Amino acid sequence: IPGVATMAAANPNGTVTATAPWDGTGGTRDLYQDFLDGRSKMSGKFKPVMVVGVNTDLNWLRALDSERKPFYHQISGLFGKSPTDPLDSWMIEVDKAVLTPGYVYMITKNPKAAEMVISEDRQLRPLPLQPGGNYPVELYSWMTFEEHDNTGFVKIGTT
């Protein structure tokens, strides 16, 4: 997840500034326009499939618009979802320790943009005999996040 923030910040098409703060303190909120602007910053070869952010920022998608419908009803179509689809199928909530509050990230799920690579050469680490006559076993491997195209990730400000 932190790799997503790095790639979105490096998107050559830029980032999105909120039309008005999502908390409603600065005028009429237009979360749909913010995500639509985000879609225009994403390369045409990618389609957005998820939004990632700190739970306090994503809560604004659950806030009600002037018609008393949650804002996520408006934007779900931009992610190829309907308002009745489970939110956890396209909205990933993380803690403040993982991402910085004040931003959400519109991301694609495409190996041409980025991929998680996991080693295939798992190995047992030799450990000495422990007190009590036990031999512990430790299996180790590696994984990494390979970045290919930053235009598949867009940073959207919420303030």
N, CA, C and O atoms as a DFTB+ gen file, in Angstrom:
636 C
 N C O
     1  1       0.820      -1.204       0.000
     2  2       0.000       0.000       0.000
     3  2       0.863       1.266       0.000
     4  3       0.562       2.188      -0.758
     5  1       1.921       1.352       0.814
     6  2       2.744       2.565       0.725
     7  2       3.332       2.779      -0.670
     8  3       3.568       3.924      -1.053
     9  1       3.576       1.720      -1.438
    10  2       4.051       1.866      -2.809
    11  2       3.045       2.583      -3.685
    12  3       3.430       3.281      -4.624
    13  1       1.765       2.424      -3.396
    14  2       0.711       3.107      -4.146
    15  2       0.852       4.612      -3.968
    16  3       0.734       5.358      -4.939
    17  1       1.103       5.070      -2.746
    18  2       1.251       6.499      -2.479
    19  2       2.450       7.070      -3.217
    20  3       2.378       8.176      -3.752
    21  1       3.541       6.335      -3.254
    22  2       4.753       6.778      -3.947
    23  2       4.501       6.891      -5.445
    24  3       4.904       7.871      -6.070
    25  1       3.839       5.895      -6.021
    26  2       3.566       5.922      -7.451
    27  2       2.587       7.035      -7.805
    28  3       2.772       7.721      -8.811
    29  1       1.553       7.224      -7.000
    30  2       0.574       8.272      -7.287
    31  2       1.213       9.656      -7.207
    32  3       0.889      10.534      -8.007
    33  1       2.111       9.854      -6.256
    34  2       2.804      11.140      -6.144
    35  2       3.710      11.387      -7.342
    36  3       3.974      12.537      -7.692
    37  1       4.189      10.315      -7.976
    38  2       5.083      10.437      -9.132
    39  2       4.328      10.420     -10.469
    40  3       4.957      10.428     -11.527
    41  1       3.007      10.398     -10.435
    42  2       2.222      10.400     -11.670
    43  2       2.531      11.676     -12.453
    44  3       2.299      12.770     -11.937
    45  1       3.042      11.575     -13.674
    46  2       3.397      12.779     -14.432
    47  2       2.195      13.636     -14.814
    48  3       2.358      14.803     -15.169
    49  1       0.993      13.074     -14.745
    50  2      -0.212      13.838     -15.055
    51  2      -0.678      14.687     -13.875
    52  3      -1.608      15.483     -14.014
    53  1      -0.045      14.526     -12.723
    54  2      -0.361      15.349     -11.562
    55  2      -1.297      14.687     -10.582
    56  3      -1.627      13.508     -10.705
    57  1      -1.719      15.469      -9.606
    58  2      -2.635      15.019      -8.564
    59  2      -3.906      15.859      -8.632
    60  3      -3.982      16.813      -9.406
    61  1      -4.892      15.510      -7.830
    62  2      -6.171      16.214      -7.826
    63  2      -6.332      16.943      -6.502
    64  3      -6.120      16.374      -5.431
    65  1      -6.708      18.201      -6.594
    66  2      -7.050      18.985      -5.414
    67  2      -8.567      18.991      -5.292
    68  3      -9.265      19.184      -6.287
    69  1      -9.076      18.785      -4.107
    70  2     -10.523      18.723      -3.899
    71  2     -11.191      20.024      -4.341
    72  3     -10.668      21.109      -4.087
    73  1     -12.343      19.918      -5.002
    74  2     -13.090      21.104      -5.411
    75  2     -13.549      21.892      -4.184
    76  3     -13.637      23.119      -4.223
    77  1     -13.838      21.184      -3.107
    78  2     -14.152      21.763      -1.795
    79  2     -13.784      20.700      -0.771
    80  3     -13.872      19.509      -1.071
    81  1     -13.373      21.099       0.436
    82  2     -13.025      20.078       1.436
    83  2     -14.157      19.069       1.614
    84  3     -15.333      19.430       1.680
    85  1     -13.773      17.803       1.690
    86  2     -14.763      16.741       1.802
    87  2     -15.547      16.806       3.110
    88  3     -16.636      16.239       3.205
    89  1     -15.011      17.485       4.113
    90  2     -15.740      17.566       5.383
    91  2     -16.862      18.598       5.347
    92  3     -17.573      18.760       6.339
    93  1     -17.038      19.306       4.215
    94  2     -18.143      20.244       4.052
    95  2     -17.884      21.632       4.596
    96  3     -18.810      22.443       4.635
    97  1     -16.663      21.947       5.020
    98  2     -16.384      23.247       5.628
    99  2     -16.130      24.352       4.614
   100  3     -16.117      25.523       4.994
   101  1     -15.931      24.036       3.360
   102  2     -15.551      25.064       2.396
   103  2     -16.469      25.186       1.206
   104  3     -15.985      25.449       0.105
   105  1     -17.733      25.014       1.358
   106  2     -18.643      25.119       0.229
   107  2     -19.246      23.774      -0.124
   108  3     -19.190      22.823       0.656
   109  1     -19.823      23.713      -1.311
   110  2     -20.510      22.505      -1.756
   111  2     -19.503      21.435      -2.157
   112  3     -18.652      21.658      -3.019
   113  1     -19.606      20.299      -1.536
   114  2     -18.734      19.164      -1.863
   115  2     -19.150      18.568      -3.194
   116  3     -20.337      18.457      -3.497
   117  1     -18.166      18.188      -3.976
   118  2     -18.447      17.512      -5.239
   119  2     -17.444      16.376      -5.396
   120  3     -16.509      16.460      -6.192
   121  1     -17.652      15.322      -4.628
   122  2     -16.729      14.198      -4.645
   123  2     -16.695      13.526      -6.011
   124  3     -15.654      13.021      -6.432
   125  1     -17.834      13.516      -6.706
   126  2     -17.869      12.914      -8.034
   127  2     -16.894      13.640      -8.960
   128  3     -16.141      13.000      -9.695
   129  1     -16.905      14.965      -8.927
   130  2     -16.005      15.736      -9.790
   131  2     -14.546      15.472      -9.429
   132  3     -13.690      15.395     -10.310
   133  1     -14.264      15.336      -8.145
   134  2     -12.885      15.041      -7.720
   135  2     -12.417      13.710      -8.296
   136  3     -11.290      13.606      -8.780
   137  1     -13.273      12.692      -8.249
   138  2     -12.899      11.387      -8.805
   139  2     -12.884      11.405     -10.331
   140  3     -12.082      10.709     -10.953
   141  1     -13.761      12.191     -10.930
   142  2     -13.751      12.331     -12.384
   143  2     -12.457      13.014     -12.832
   144  3     -11.860      12.620     -13.833
   145  1     -12.029      14.032     -12.094
   146  2     -10.742      14.669     -12.379
   147  2      -9.607      13.658     -12.203
   148  3      -8.647      13.658     -12.974
   149  1      -9.719      12.803     -11.194
   150  2      -8.719      11.758     -10.986
   151  2      -8.676      10.798     -12.159
   152  3      -7.600      10.365     -12.572
   153  1      -9.825      10.466     -12.692
   154  2      -9.895       9.556     -13.847
   155  2      -9.182      10.170     -15.040
   156  3      -8.555       9.456     -15.822
   157  1      -9.270      11.493     -15.189
   158  2      -8.605      12.153     -16.316
   159  2      -7.084      12.191     -16.137
   160  3      -6.355      12.377     -17.112
   161  1      -6.601      12.019     -14.912
   162  2      -5.161      11.988     -14.655
   163  2      -4.591      10.571     -14.796
   164  3      -3.374      10.385     -14.810
   165  1      -5.472       9.583     -14.900
   166  2      -5.042       8.201     -15.071
   167  2      -4.908       7.917     -16.566
   168  3      -5.718       8.380     -17.368
   169  1      -3.899       7.168     -16.924
   170  2      -3.682       6.830     -18.329
   171  2      -4.915       6.119     -18.898
   172  3      -5.588       5.363     -18.197
   173  1      -5.194       6.371     -20.164
   174  2      -6.333       5.735     -20.817
   175  2      -6.200       4.229     -20.947
   176  3      -7.192       3.542     -21.187
   177  1      -4.989       3.704     -20.793
   178  2      -4.820       2.253     -20.897
   179  2      -5.171       1.538     -19.603
   180  3      -5.185       0.308     -19.559
   181  1      -5.458       2.300     -18.539
   182  2      -5.842       1.712     -17.255
   183  2      -7.247       2.170     -16.877
   184  3      -7.682       3.258     -17.255
   185  1      -7.941       1.329     -16.131
   186  2      -9.237       1.747     -15.594
   187  2      -9.170       1.649     -14.076
   188  3      -8.569       0.719     -13.539
   189  1      -9.781       2.601     -13.384
   190  2      -9.743       2.548     -11.923
   191  2     -10.622       1.416     -11.404
   192  3     -11.740       1.213     -11.879
   193  1     -10.104       0.688     -10.428
   194  2     -10.886      -0.403      -9.850
   195  2     -11.020      -0.293      -8.332
   196  3     -11.877      -0.946      -7.738
   197  1     -10.177       0.531      -7.701
   198  2     -10.230       0.651      -6.245
   199  2      -9.879       2.060      -5.812
   200  3      -9.191       2.800      -6.516
   201  1     -10.372       2.410      -4.633
   202  2      -9.947       3.628      -3.955
   203  2      -9.373       3.189      -2.614
   204  3      -9.972       2.385      -1.900
   205  1      -8.198       3.734      -2.282
   206  2      -7.492       3.372      -1.058
   207  2      -7.310       4.637      -0.238
   208  3      -6.973       5.687      -0.785
   209  1      -7.528       4.549       1.059
   210  2      -7.302       5.713       1.905
   211  2      -7.461       5.391       3.371
   212  3      -7.863       4.294       3.757
   213  1      -7.131       6.385       4.174
   214  2      -7.302       6.276       5.616
   215  2      -8.801       6.257       5.908
   216  3      -9.575       6.945       5.242
   217  1      -9.199       5.483       6.883
   218  2     -10.621       5.309       7.172
   219  2     -11.334       6.639       7.424
   220  3     -12.502       6.778       7.061
   221  1     -10.670       7.612       8.032
   222  2     -11.339       8.902       8.295
   223  2     -11.636       9.650       6.995
   224  3     -12.628      10.376       6.927
   225  1     -10.807       9.493       5.968
   226  2     -11.079      10.131       4.673
   227  2     -12.140       9.370       3.892
   228  3     -13.000       9.981       3.257
   229  1     -12.089       8.047       3.933
   230  2     -13.084       7.259       3.204
   231  2     -14.467       7.356       3.824
   232  3     -15.467       7.092       3.156
   233  1     -14.535       7.729       5.089
   234  2     -15.849       7.911       5.714
   235  2     -16.664       8.987       5.009
   236  3     -17.894       8.933       5.024
   237  1     -15.997       9.973       4.386
   238  2     -16.731      11.024       3.679
   239  2     -17.463      10.464       2.471
   240  3     -18.426      11.074       2.008
   241  1     -17.036       9.319       1.947
   242  2     -17.776       8.692       0.855
   243  2     -19.093       8.106       1.346
   244  3     -20.010       7.871       0.560
   245  1     -19.177       7.874       2.633
   246  2     -20.416       7.370       3.225
   247  2     -21.346       8.496       3.663
   248  3     -22.510       8.251       3.981
   249  1     -20.840       9.729       3.680
   250  2     -21.665      10.882       4.049
   251  2     -22.783      11.058       3.024
   252  3     -22.666      10.598       1.888
   253  1     -23.847      11.713       3.421
   254  2     -25.007      11.865       2.549
   255  2     -24.926      13.146       1.738
   256  3     -24.529      14.197       2.242
   257  1     -25.313      13.039       0.463
   258  2     -25.362      14.223      -0.391
   259  2     -26.688      14.946      -0.182
   260  3     -27.440      14.604       0.731
   261  1     -26.983      15.931      -1.008
   262  2     -28.211      16.730      -0.842
   263  2     -29.476      15.907      -1.058
   264  3     -30.552      16.315      -0.621
   265  1     -29.374      14.765      -1.718
   266  2     -30.526      13.889      -1.938
   267  2     -30.592      12.757      -0.924
   268  3     -31.368      11.814      -1.078
   269  1     -29.763      12.864       0.122
   270  2     -29.719      11.885       1.218
   271  2     -29.257      10.505       0.756
   272  3     -29.693       9.483       1.285
   273  1     -28.366      10.492      -0.240
   274  2     -27.728       9.250      -0.690
   275  2     -26.245       9.362      -0.387
   276  3     -25.680      10.449      -0.503
   277  1     -25.603       8.273      -0.004
   278  2     -24.162       8.323       0.233
   279  2     -23.412       8.715      -1.040
   280  3     -23.804       8.330      -2.142
   281  1     -22.338       9.476      -0.882
   282  2     -21.539       9.896      -2.033
   283  2     -21.002       8.708      -2.827
   284  3     -20.796       8.820      -4.036
   285  1     -20.774       7.571      -2.167
   286  2     -20.234       6.434      -2.914
   287  2     -21.219       5.948      -3.973
   288  3     -20.803       5.298      -4.933
   289  1     -22.497       6.239      -3.830
   290  2     -23.472       5.880      -4.869
   291  2     -23.117       6.576      -6.177
   292  3     -23.243       5.989      -7.252
   293  1     -22.668       7.843      -6.084
   294  2     -22.335       8.605      -7.283
   295  2     -21.090       8.068      -7.968
   296  3     -21.050       7.979      -9.195
   297  1     -20.070       7.706      -7.189
   298  2     -18.773       7.369      -7.794
   299  2     -18.573       5.893      -8.092
   300  3     -17.618       5.535      -8.781
   301  1     -19.433       5.040      -7.599
   302  2     -19.214       3.593      -7.768
   303  2     -19.071       3.203      -9.235
   304  3     -18.283       2.313      -9.555
   305  1     -19.805       3.842     -10.125
   306  2     -19.730       3.532     -11.548
   307  2     -18.365       3.819     -12.150
   308  3     -17.970       3.168     -13.118
   309  1     -17.632       4.789     -11.592
   310  2     -16.292       5.096     -12.088
   311  2     -15.323       3.944     -11.819
   312  3     -14.275       3.847     -12.457
   313  1     -15.678       3.073     -10.874
   314  2     -14.841       1.925     -10.527
   315  2     -15.409       0.626     -11.068
   316  3     -14.955      -0.457     -10.698
   317  1     -16.404       0.731     -11.944
   318  2     -17.009      -0.461     -12.528
   319  2     -17.903      -1.208     -11.558
   320  3     -18.124      -2.409     -11.715
   321  1     -18.415      -0.516     -10.566
   322  2     -19.263      -1.141      -9.550
   323  2     -20.630      -0.475      -9.540
   324  3     -20.811       0.607     -10.099
   325  1     -21.584      -1.130      -8.903
   326  2     -22.900      -0.524      -8.694
   327  2     -22.999      -0.132      -7.218
   328  3     -22.241      -0.642      -6.393
   329  1     -23.914       0.756      -6.883
   330  2     -24.055       1.174      -5.488
   331  2     -24.378       0.035      -4.522
   332  3     -24.162       0.160      -3.317
   333  1     -24.898      -1.076      -5.052
   334  2     -25.260      -2.191      -4.180
   335  2     -24.119      -3.185      -3.971
   336  3     -24.234      -4.087      -3.141
   337  1     -23.011      -3.032      -4.718
   338  2     -21.858      -3.916      -4.518
   339  2     -21.240      -3.655      -3.149
   340  3     -21.266      -2.521      -2.670
   341  1     -20.688      -4.679      -2.515
   342  2     -20.058      -4.471      -1.212
   343  2     -18.917      -3.454      -1.323
   344  3     -18.119      -3.504      -2.258
   345  1     -18.852      -2.546      -0.370
   346  2     -17.819      -1.514      -0.401
   347  2     -16.420      -2.089      -0.321
   348  3     -15.488      -1.539      -0.908
   349  1     -16.260      -3.197       0.404
   350  2     -14.915      -3.766       0.529
   351  2     -14.435      -4.427      -0.764
   352  3     -13.308      -4.922      -0.811
   353  1     -15.260      -4.448      -1.808
   354  2     -14.813      -4.981      -3.093
   355  2     -14.098      -3.913      -3.925
   356  3     -13.448      -4.231      -4.921
   357  1     -14.220      -2.638      -3.513
   358  2     -13.541      -1.581      -4.267
   359  2     -13.022      -0.436      -3.410
   360  3     -12.438       0.508      -3.942
   361  1     -13.217      -0.495      -2.112
   362  2     -12.736       0.543      -1.206
   363  2     -11.871      -0.114      -0.132
   364  3     -12.354      -0.959       0.622
   365  1     -10.593       0.273      -0.058
   366  2      -9.674      -0.317       0.902
   367  2      -9.343       0.714       1.965
   368  3      -8.742       1.750       1.681
   369  1      -9.742       0.418       3.188
   370  2      -9.474       1.313       4.314
   371  2      -8.219       0.875       5.040
   372  3      -8.042      -0.304       5.345
   373  1      -7.343       1.840       5.314
   374  2      -6.114       1.568       6.044
   375  2      -6.000       2.534       7.219
   376  3      -6.765       3.491       7.334
   377  1      -5.042       2.264       8.075
   378  2      -4.811       3.081       9.257
   379  2      -3.866       4.238       8.930
   380  3      -3.179       4.215       7.910
   381  1      -3.836       5.247       9.801
   382  2      -2.952       6.404       9.631
   383  2      -1.485       6.017       9.592
   384  3      -0.670       6.750       9.032
   385  1      -1.136       4.896      10.168
   386  2       0.261       4.445      10.145
   387  2       0.674       3.968       8.753
   388  3       1.868       3.863       8.471
   389  1      -0.292       3.676       7.880
   390  2       0.000       3.143       6.554
   391  2       0.035       4.259       5.496
   392  3       0.955       4.307       4.679
   393  1      -0.949       5.140       5.510
   394  2      -1.016       6.255       4.563
   395  2      -1.289       7.553       5.313
   396  3      -1.812       7.545       6.427
   397  1      -0.931       8.654       4.693
   398  2      -1.138       9.967       5.290
   399  2      -2.594      10.385       5.150
   400  3      -3.148      10.301       4.054
   401  1      -3.233      10.834       6.234
   402  2      -4.603      11.347       6.128
   403  2      -4.646      12.584       5.229
   404  3      -3.649      13.289       5.072
   405  1      -5.803      12.828       4.651
   406  2      -5.973      13.986       3.783
   407  2      -5.913      13.646       2.301
   408  3      -6.076      14.521       1.451
   409  1      -5.681      12.378       1.994
   410  2      -5.595      11.939       0.599
   411  2      -6.223      10.557       0.445
   412  3      -6.179       9.733       1.359
   413  1      -6.799      10.323      -0.714
   414  2      -7.211       8.982      -1.115
   415  2      -6.542       8.711      -2.453
   416  3      -6.088       9.634      -3.130
   417  1      -6.483       7.451      -2.826
   418  2      -5.770       7.061      -4.037
   419  2      -6.674       6.229      -4.933
   420  3      -7.222       5.209      -4.517
   421  1      -6.817       6.681      -6.162
   422  2      -7.558       5.947      -7.179
   423  2      -6.526       5.057      -7.870
   424  3      -5.535       5.547      -8.411
   425  1      -6.770       3.743      -7.845
   426  2      -5.750       2.834      -8.369
   427  2      -6.338       1.846      -9.365
   428  3      -7.532       1.547      -9.356
   429  1      -5.462       1.355     -10.214
   430  2      -5.819       0.318     -11.163
   431  2      -5.318      -1.019     -10.629
   432  3      -4.510      -1.065      -9.701
   433  1      -5.792      -2.075     -11.208
   434  2      -5.296      -3.416     -10.897
   435  2      -4.874      -4.028     -12.222
   436  3      -5.629      -4.749     -12.874
   437  1      -3.631      -3.712     -12.596
   438  2      -3.136      -4.106     -13.902
   439  2      -1.646      -4.373     -13.779
   440  3      -0.919      -3.503     -13.299
   441  1      -1.163      -5.533     -14.189
   442  2       0.262      -5.831     -14.057
   443  2       1.156      -4.926     -14.909
   444  3       2.366      -4.882     -14.688
   445  1       0.585      -4.206     -15.875
   446  2       1.385      -3.255     -16.643
   447  2       1.657      -1.985     -15.841
   448  3       2.557      -1.217     -16.184
   449  1       0.892      -1.760     -14.784
   450  2       1.112      -0.600     -13.915
   451  2       2.018      -0.975     -12.745
   452  3       2.994      -0.279     -12.463
   453  1       1.698      -2.066     -12.069
   454  2       2.499      -2.535     -10.938
   455  2       2.073      -3.953     -10.607
   456  3       0.989      -4.403     -10.976
   457  1       2.962      -4.647      -9.898
   458  2       2.626      -6.005      -9.489
   459  2       3.391      -6.393      -8.231
   460  3       4.487      -5.897      -7.969
   461  1       2.797      -7.275      -7.472
   462  2       3.444      -7.827      -6.289
   463  2       4.173      -9.084      -6.720
   464  3       3.572      -9.997      -7.285
   465  1       5.458      -9.127      -6.455
   466  2       6.279     -10.275      -6.837
   467  2       6.699     -11.001      -5.568
   468  3       7.242     -10.394      -4.646
   469  1       6.445     -12.296      -5.528
   470  2       6.765     -13.111      -4.359
   471  2       7.753     -14.187      -4.781
   472  3       7.599     -14.821      -5.824
   473  1       8.754     -14.377      -3.963
   474  2       9.807     -15.333      -4.317
   475  2       9.259     -16.754      -4.408
   476  3       8.289     -17.117      -3.744
   477  1       9.904     -17.527      -5.238
   478  2       9.550     -18.932      -5.378
   479  2      10.576     -19.836      -4.707
   480  3      10.429     -21.058      -4.709
   481  1      11.603     -19.241      -4.141
   482  2      12.677     -20.037      -3.547
   483  2      12.630     -19.973      -2.010
   484  3      13.574     -19.530      -1.357
   485  1      11.521     -20.422      -1.473
   486  2      11.384     -20.449      -0.016
   487  2      12.433     -21.391       0.560
   488  3      12.744     -22.427      -0.028
   489  1      12.971     -21.018       1.714
   490  2      14.013     -21.831       2.322
   491  2      13.809     -21.915       3.817
   492  3      13.207     -21.035       4.432
   493  1      14.320     -22.988       4.388
   494  2      14.326     -23.127       5.836
   495  2      15.615     -22.508       6.368
   496  3      16.700     -22.754       5.841
   497  1      15.482     -21.717       7.401
   498  2      16.639     -21.107       8.033
   499  2      17.125     -22.026       9.144
   500  3      16.345     -22.386      10.026
   501  1      18.392     -22.413       9.120
   502  2      18.895     -23.308      10.183
   503  2      19.020     -22.550      11.502
   504  3      19.658     -21.499      11.572
   505  1      18.408     -23.092      12.531
   506  2      18.481     -22.500      13.864
   507  2      19.041     -23.533      14.838
   508  3      18.785     -24.727      14.680
   509  1      19.790     -23.098      15.829
   510  2      20.394     -24.050      16.773
   511  2      19.359     -24.652      17.725
   512  3      18.236     -24.166      17.863
   513  1      19.783     -25.700      18.355
   514  2      18.963     -26.367      19.364
   515  2      18.650     -25.375      20.475
   516  3      19.547     -24.698      20.978
   517  1      17.397     -25.290      20.854
   518  2      16.955     -24.351      21.877
   519  2      16.863     -25.049      23.231
   520  3      16.843     -26.278      23.300
   521  1      16.807     -24.254      24.321
   522  2      16.626     -24.869      25.640
   523  2      15.381     -25.763      25.641
   524  3      14.351     -25.403      25.071
   525  1      15.480     -26.896      26.266
   526  2      14.375     -27.843      26.290
   527  2      14.475     -28.872      25.182
   528  3      13.626     -29.757      25.081
   529  1      15.503     -28.768      24.344
   530  2      15.725     -29.762      23.303
   531  2      14.878     -29.576      22.062
   532  3      14.675     -30.532      21.313
   533  1      14.372     -28.363      21.819
   534  2      13.533     -28.120      20.644
   535  2      14.343     -27.487      19.529
   536  3      15.186     -26.622      19.764
   537  1      14.072     -27.937      18.303
   538  2      14.638     -27.309      17.124
   539  2      13.537     -26.454      16.477
   540  3      12.588     -26.998      15.910
   541  1      13.657     -25.136      16.557
   542  2      12.633     -24.318      15.898
   543  2      12.819     -24.354      14.385
   544  3      13.919     -24.595      13.887
   545  1      11.752     -24.117      13.679
   546  2      11.800     -24.095      12.217
   547  2      11.346     -22.710      11.771
   548  3      10.324     -22.203      12.233
   549  1      12.114     -22.103      10.870
   550  2      11.747     -20.796      10.335
   551  2      11.842     -20.862       8.822
   552  3      12.895     -21.162       8.259
   553  1      10.725     -20.576       8.179
   554  2      10.656     -20.563       6.725
   555  2      10.724     -19.110       6.281
   556  3      10.003     -18.270       6.821
   557  1      11.568     -18.798       5.318
   558  2      11.640     -17.414       4.857
   559  2      11.597     -17.342       3.341
   560  3      11.967     -18.281       2.636
   561  1      11.133     -16.192       2.863
   562  2      11.076     -15.887       1.441
   563  2      11.089     -14.364       1.324
   564  3      11.304     -13.682       2.326
   565  1      10.873     -13.830       0.167
   566  2      10.838     -12.391      -0.008
   567  2       9.681     -12.019      -0.917
   568  3       9.156     -12.851      -1.656
   569  1       9.297     -10.764      -0.849
   570  2       8.315     -10.225      -1.780
   571  2       8.623      -8.749      -1.981
   572  3       9.194      -8.094      -1.109
   573  1       8.240      -8.246      -3.127
   574  2       8.492      -6.843      -3.437
   575  2       7.388      -6.319      -4.338
   576  3       6.667      -7.083      -4.980
   577  1       7.274      -5.017      -4.370
   578  2       6.283      -4.330      -5.180
   579  2       7.012      -3.752      -6.386
   580  3       7.809      -2.827      -6.232
   581  1       6.760      -4.273      -7.569
   582  2       7.408      -3.775      -8.774
   583  2       6.540      -2.706      -9.413
   584  3       5.373      -2.941      -9.725
   585  1       7.118      -1.540      -9.604
   586  2       6.416      -0.411     -10.202
   587  2       6.786      -0.327     -11.678
   588  3       7.961      -0.392     -12.037
   589  1       5.762      -0.181     -12.537
   590  2       6.011      -0.122     -13.970
   591  2       5.536       1.185     -14.595
   592  3       6.243       1.772     -15.413
   593  1       4.329       1.649     -14.213
   594  2       3.755       2.829     -14.850
   595  2       2.975       3.637     -13.806
   596  3       1.929       3.199     -13.328
   597  1       3.491       4.814     -13.461
   598  2       2.874       5.651     -12.423
   599  2       1.514       6.209     -12.826
   600  3       0.762       6.660     -11.963
   601  1       1.180       6.189     -14.114
   602  2      -0.093       6.773     -14.539
   603  2      -1.293       5.891     -14.200
   604  3      -2.427       6.247     -14.521
   605  1      -1.065       4.768     -13.568
   606  2      -2.164       3.912     -13.125
   607  2      -2.623       4.231     -11.710
   608  3      -3.496       3.549     -11.172
   609  1      -2.037       5.274     -11.097
   610  2      -2.333       5.620      -9.705
   611  2      -2.478       7.126      -9.578
   612  3      -1.629       7.873     -10.064
   613  1      -3.543       7.582      -8.931
   614  2      -3.809       9.010      -8.808
   615  2      -4.072       9.378      -7.358
   616  3      -4.830       8.711      -6.654
   617  1      -3.427      10.453      -6.933
   618  2      -3.576      10.965      -5.562
   619  2      -4.647      12.062      -5.584
   620  3      -4.565      13.004      -6.373
   621  1      -5.649      11.929      -4.713
   622  2      -6.748      12.890      -4.640
   623  2      -6.788      13.496      -3.254
   624  3      -6.949      12.776      -2.268
   625  1      -6.645      14.800      -3.161
   626  2      -6.719      15.494      -1.885
   627  2      -8.146      15.567      -1.380
   628  3      -9.080      15.684      -2.172
   629  1      -8.323      15.499      -0.070
   630  2      -9.668      15.563       0.516
   631  2      -9.898      16.857       1.283
   632  3     -10.999      17.103       1.776
   633  1      -8.854      17.692       1.386
   634  2      -9.004      18.954       2.149
   635  2      -8.773      20.156       1.275
   636  3      -8.858      21.289       1.748
